[in-house]
Amino acid sequence: MALAIRPGRDADAEPLIALIAACWGMYPGVRMDVDGEMPELRALASYYAKAGGMLWVAEDDGSTRGMVAVRPLPPADAGVAAAPAVWELCRVYVHPSQHGGGIGHALLDTAEAHAIAAGAGRIVLWSDTRFDRAHRFYEKRSYVRSGPIRVL
């Protein structure tokens, strides 16, 4: 079966939580407390829909291989109507066994196209300082590091 990228559903919660746990498991000291810190993972499609965004899931052979979401950010100054809309790329995860296979690029292509079609003039993201592999991936995609670095 070929890779398919489809809209995410709230029913995807358990495979998406397992995907994130597999990705975070590559980094020592990164812990995951879904109910205490990320309860939105239990209904992630609804969470992004309520924010005006969208969630996608990449599947192959019936298994969840990756995910991505995108949402508009509120304008910093509501009085500045001419400012381009800013969208945020969120929850970009590809199962570690699938790294380097193009799934991340396909997911980003999907999310970026959606944001641009919705009027995004700029797309931003946040990534944990420990996720070096992800940083290299984003830089390949022409994302630029900026802003403050928060040390955990």
PDB file of C-alpha atoms in Angstrom, residues 7-139:
ATOM      1  CA  PRO A   7      -7.407  14.561   7.436  1.00  0.00           C
ATOM      2  CA  GLY A   8      -6.942  13.559  11.042  1.00  0.00           C
ATOM      3  CA  ARG A   9      -9.831  12.454  13.250  1.00  0.00           C
ATOM      4  CA  ASP A  10     -10.320  12.501  16.996  1.00  0.00           C
ATOM      5  CA  ALA A  11     -10.430   8.696  16.787  1.00  0.00           C
ATOM      6  CA  ASP A  12      -6.717   8.794  15.819  1.00  0.00           C
ATOM      7  CA  ALA A  13      -5.779   9.719  19.394  1.00  0.00           C
ATOM      8  CA  GLU A  14      -4.084   6.501  20.501  1.00  0.00           C
ATOM      9  CA  PRO A  15      -1.931   5.977  17.375  1.00  0.00           C
ATOM     10  CA  LEU A  16      -0.928   9.657  17.395  1.00  0.00           C
ATOM     11  CA  ILE A  17      -0.001   9.531  21.080  1.00  0.00           C
ATOM     12  CA  ALA A  18       2.072   6.400  20.378  1.00  0.00           C
ATOM     13  CA  LEU A  19       3.745   8.185  17.436  1.00  0.00           C
ATOM     14  CA  ILE A  20       4.705  11.177  19.552  1.00  0.00           C
ATOM     15  CA  ALA A  21       5.973   8.885  22.328  1.00  0.00           C
ATOM     16  CA  ALA A  22       8.168   7.007  19.819  1.00  0.00           C
ATOM     17  CA  CYS A  23       9.629  10.286  18.575  1.00  0.00           C
ATOM     18  CA  TRP A  24      10.191  11.716  22.036  1.00  0.00           C
ATOM     19  CA  GLY A  25      11.728   8.410  23.132  1.00  0.00           C
ATOM     20  CA  MET A  26      14.763   9.190  20.975  1.00  0.00           C
ATOM     21  CA  TYR A  27      15.737  11.985  23.360  1.00  0.00           C
ATOM     22  CA  PRO A  28      16.841  11.329  26.945  1.00  0.00           C
ATOM     23  CA  GLY A  29      14.949  13.233  29.603  1.00  0.00           C
ATOM     24  CA  VAL A  30      11.923  14.066  27.433  1.00  0.00           C
ATOM     25  CA  ARG A  31       8.826  12.861  29.220  1.00  0.00           C
ATOM     26  CA  MET A  32       5.243  12.691  28.101  1.00  0.00           C
ATOM     27  CA  ASP A  33       2.268  13.330  30.386  1.00  0.00           C
ATOM     28  CA  VAL A  34      -0.719  13.358  28.056  1.00  0.00           C
ATOM     29  CA  ASP A  35      -3.487  13.914  30.585  1.00  0.00           C
ATOM     30  CA  GLY A  36      -1.494  16.302  32.766  1.00  0.00           C
ATOM     31  CA  GLU A  37       0.147  18.472  30.091  1.00  0.00           C
ATOM     32  CA  MET A  38      -1.367  17.693  26.673  1.00  0.00           C
ATOM     33  CA  PRO A  39      -4.994  16.617  27.093  1.00  0.00           C
ATOM     34  CA  GLU A  40      -5.778  18.021  23.634  1.00  0.00           C
ATOM     35  CA  LEU A  41      -4.102  14.911  22.201  1.00  0.00           C
ATOM     36  CA  ARG A  42      -7.260  12.979  23.122  1.00  0.00           C
ATOM     37  CA  ALA A  43      -9.234  14.972  20.488  1.00  0.00           C
ATOM     38  CA  LEU A  44      -6.584  16.627  18.334  1.00  0.00           C
ATOM     39  CA  ALA A  45      -8.633  17.073  15.150  1.00  0.00           C
ATOM     40  CA  SER A  46     -11.293  19.000  17.084  1.00  0.00           C
ATOM     41  CA  TYR A  47      -8.610  21.006  18.886  1.00  0.00           C
ATOM     42  CA  TYR A  48      -7.152  22.309  15.613  1.00  0.00           C
ATOM     43  CA  ALA A  49     -10.546  22.739  13.944  1.00  0.00           C
ATOM     44  CA  LYS A  50     -11.678  24.993  16.824  1.00  0.00           C
ATOM     45  CA  ALA A  51      -8.554  27.110  16.220  1.00  0.00           C
ATOM     46  CA  GLY A  52      -9.358  27.415  12.507  1.00  0.00           C
ATOM     47  CA  GLY A  53      -6.673  24.914  11.583  1.00  0.00           C
ATOM     48  CA  MET A  54      -6.318  21.381  10.330  1.00  0.00           C
ATOM     49  CA  LEU A  55      -4.678  18.072  11.288  1.00  0.00           C
ATOM     50  CA  TRP A  56      -3.383  15.415   8.868  1.00  0.00           C
ATOM     51  CA  VAL A  57      -2.199  11.855   9.388  1.00  0.00           C
ATOM     52  CA  ALA A  58       0.181   9.906   7.137  1.00  0.00           C
ATOM     53  CA  GLU A  59      -0.607   6.202   6.899  1.00  0.00           C
ATOM     54  CA  ASP A  60       0.959   3.248   5.146  1.00  0.00           C
ATOM     55  CA  ASP A  61      -0.208  -0.355   5.362  1.00  0.00           C
ATOM     56  CA  GLY A  62      -2.779   0.670   7.969  1.00  0.00           C
ATOM     57  CA  SER A  63      -0.123   2.076  10.312  1.00  0.00           C
ATOM     58  CA  THR A  64       0.277   5.685  11.399  1.00  0.00           C
ATOM     59  CA  ARG A  65       3.604   6.923  10.036  1.00  0.00           C
ATOM     60  CA  GLY A  66       3.386  10.660  10.677  1.00  0.00           C
ATOM     61  CA  MET A  67       1.293  13.705  11.451  1.00  0.00           C
ATOM     62  CA  VAL A  68       1.188  17.466  11.051  1.00  0.00           C
ATOM     63  CA  ALA A  69      -1.158  20.285  11.969  1.00  0.00           C
ATOM     64  CA  VAL A  70      -1.395  23.948  11.072  1.00  0.00           C
ATOM     65  CA  ARG A  71      -3.419  26.803  12.538  1.00  0.00           C
ATOM     66  CA  PRO A  72      -3.733  30.548  12.168  1.00  0.00           C
ATOM     67  CA  LEU A  73      -2.223  32.645  14.921  1.00  0.00           C
ATOM     68  CA  PRO A  74      -4.128  35.636  16.254  1.00  0.00           C
ATOM     69  CA  PRO A  75      -2.777  38.954  14.953  1.00  0.00           C
ATOM     70  CA  ALA A  76      -0.323  40.562  17.348  1.00  0.00           C
ATOM     71  CA  ASP A  77      -2.104  43.862  16.841  1.00  0.00           C
ATOM     72  CA  ALA A  78      -5.726  43.559  15.727  1.00  0.00           C
ATOM     73  CA  GLY A  79      -5.579  47.168  14.486  1.00  0.00           C
ATOM     74  CA  VAL A  80      -3.083  46.285  11.752  1.00  0.00           C
ATOM     75  CA  ALA A  81      -5.308  44.916   8.998  1.00  0.00           C
ATOM     76  CA  ALA A  82      -2.605  45.029   6.312  1.00  0.00           C
ATOM     77  CA  ALA A  83      -0.230  42.666   8.135  1.00  0.00           C
ATOM     78  CA  PRO A  84       0.070  39.256   6.460  1.00  0.00           C
ATOM     79  CA  ALA A  85      -1.662  36.394   8.246  1.00  0.00           C
ATOM     80  CA  VAL A  86       0.684  34.222  10.292  1.00  0.00           C
ATOM     81  CA  TRP A  87       0.042  30.498  10.568  1.00  0.00           C
ATOM     82  CA  GLU A  88       1.792  28.062  12.873  1.00  0.00           C
ATOM     83  CA  LEU A  89       3.025  24.642  11.863  1.00  0.00           C
ATOM     84  CA  CYS A  90       2.395  22.212  14.736  1.00  0.00           C
ATOM     85  CA  ARG A  91       2.967  18.620  15.767  1.00  0.00           C
ATOM     86  CA  VAL A  92       5.252  17.575  12.942  1.00  0.00           C
ATOM     87  CA  TYR A  93       6.144  13.972  13.731  1.00  0.00           C
ATOM     88  CA  VAL A  94       7.348  11.072  11.603  1.00  0.00           C
ATOM     89  CA  HIS A  95       7.905   7.669  13.171  1.00  0.00           C
ATOM     90  CA  PRO A  96      11.653   7.191  13.737  1.00  0.00           C
ATOM     91  CA  SER A  97      11.630   4.011  11.617  1.00  0.00           C
ATOM     92  CA  GLN A  98      10.440   6.143   8.690  1.00  0.00           C
ATOM     93  CA  HIS A  99      12.914   9.041   8.955  1.00  0.00           C
ATOM     94  CA  GLY A 100      14.509   9.968   5.657  1.00  0.00           C
ATOM     95  CA  GLY A 101      11.752   8.446   3.537  1.00  0.00           C
ATOM     96  CA  GLY A 102      10.046  11.659   2.441  1.00  0.00           C
ATOM     97  CA  ILE A 103       7.034  11.491   4.762  1.00  0.00           C
ATOM     98  CA  GLY A 104       8.021  14.694   6.559  1.00  0.00           C
ATOM     99  CA  HIS A 105       8.296  16.555   3.271  1.00  0.00           C
ATOM    100  CA  ALA A 106       4.897  15.278   2.111  1.00  0.00           C
ATOM    101  CA  LEU A 107       3.305  16.326   5.402  1.00  0.00           C
ATOM    102  CA  LEU A 108       4.863  19.791   5.295  1.00  0.00           C
ATOM    103  CA  ASP A 109       3.833  20.221   1.658  1.00  0.00           C
ATOM    104  CA  THR A 110       0.239  19.448   2.673  1.00  0.00           C
ATOM    105  CA  ALA A 111       0.179  21.772   5.691  1.00  0.00           C
ATOM    106  CA  GLU A 112       1.979  24.643   3.950  1.00  0.00           C
ATOM    107  CA  ALA A 113      -0.333  24.448   0.916  1.00  0.00           C
ATOM    108  CA  HIS A 114      -3.377  24.569   3.193  1.00  0.00           C
ATOM    109  CA  ALA A 115      -2.065  27.586   5.122  1.00  0.00           C
ATOM    110  CA  ILE A 116      -1.123  29.466   1.955  1.00  0.00           C
ATOM    111  CA  ALA A 117      -4.506  28.747   0.363  1.00  0.00           C
ATOM    112  CA  ALA A 118      -6.112  30.108   3.549  1.00  0.00           C
ATOM    113  CA  GLY A 119      -4.166  33.358   3.238  1.00  0.00           C
ATOM    114  CA  ALA A 120      -0.986  32.769   5.207  1.00  0.00           C
ATOM    115  CA  GLY A 121       1.683  35.329   4.425  1.00  0.00           C
ATOM    116  CA  ARG A 122       4.095  33.699   6.824  1.00  0.00           C
ATOM    117  CA  ILE A 123       4.402  30.275   8.480  1.00  0.00           C
ATOM    118  CA  VAL A 124       6.187  29.831  11.809  1.00  0.00           C
ATOM    119  CA  LEU A 125       6.904  26.923  14.117  1.00  0.00           C
ATOM    120  CA  TRP A 126       8.381  26.116  17.504  1.00  0.00           C
ATOM    121  CA  SER A 127      10.643  23.144  18.173  1.00  0.00           C
ATOM    122  CA  ASP A 128      12.208  21.832  21.353  1.00  0.00           C
ATOM    123  CA  THR A 129      15.890  22.774  21.557  1.00  0.00           C
ATOM    124  CA  ARG A 130      16.829  19.098  21.934  1.00  0.00           C
ATOM    125  CA  PHE A 131      15.276  18.019  18.610  1.00  0.00           C
ATOM    126  CA  ASP A 132      18.401  18.598  16.491  1.00  0.00           C
ATOM    127  CA  ARG A 133      17.314  16.303  13.677  1.00  0.00           C
ATOM    128  CA  ALA A 134      14.064  18.240  13.317  1.00  0.00           C
ATOM    129  CA  HIS A 135      15.964  21.531  13.223  1.00  0.00           C
ATOM    130  CA  ARG A 136      18.085  20.312  10.307  1.00  0.00           C
ATOM    131  CA  PHE A 137      14.934  19.164   8.503  1.00  0.00           C
ATOM    132  CA  TYR A 138      13.226  22.550   8.928  1.00  0.00           C
ATOM    133  CA  GLU A 139      16.339  24.373   7.755  1.00  0.00           C
TER     134      GLU A 139
END
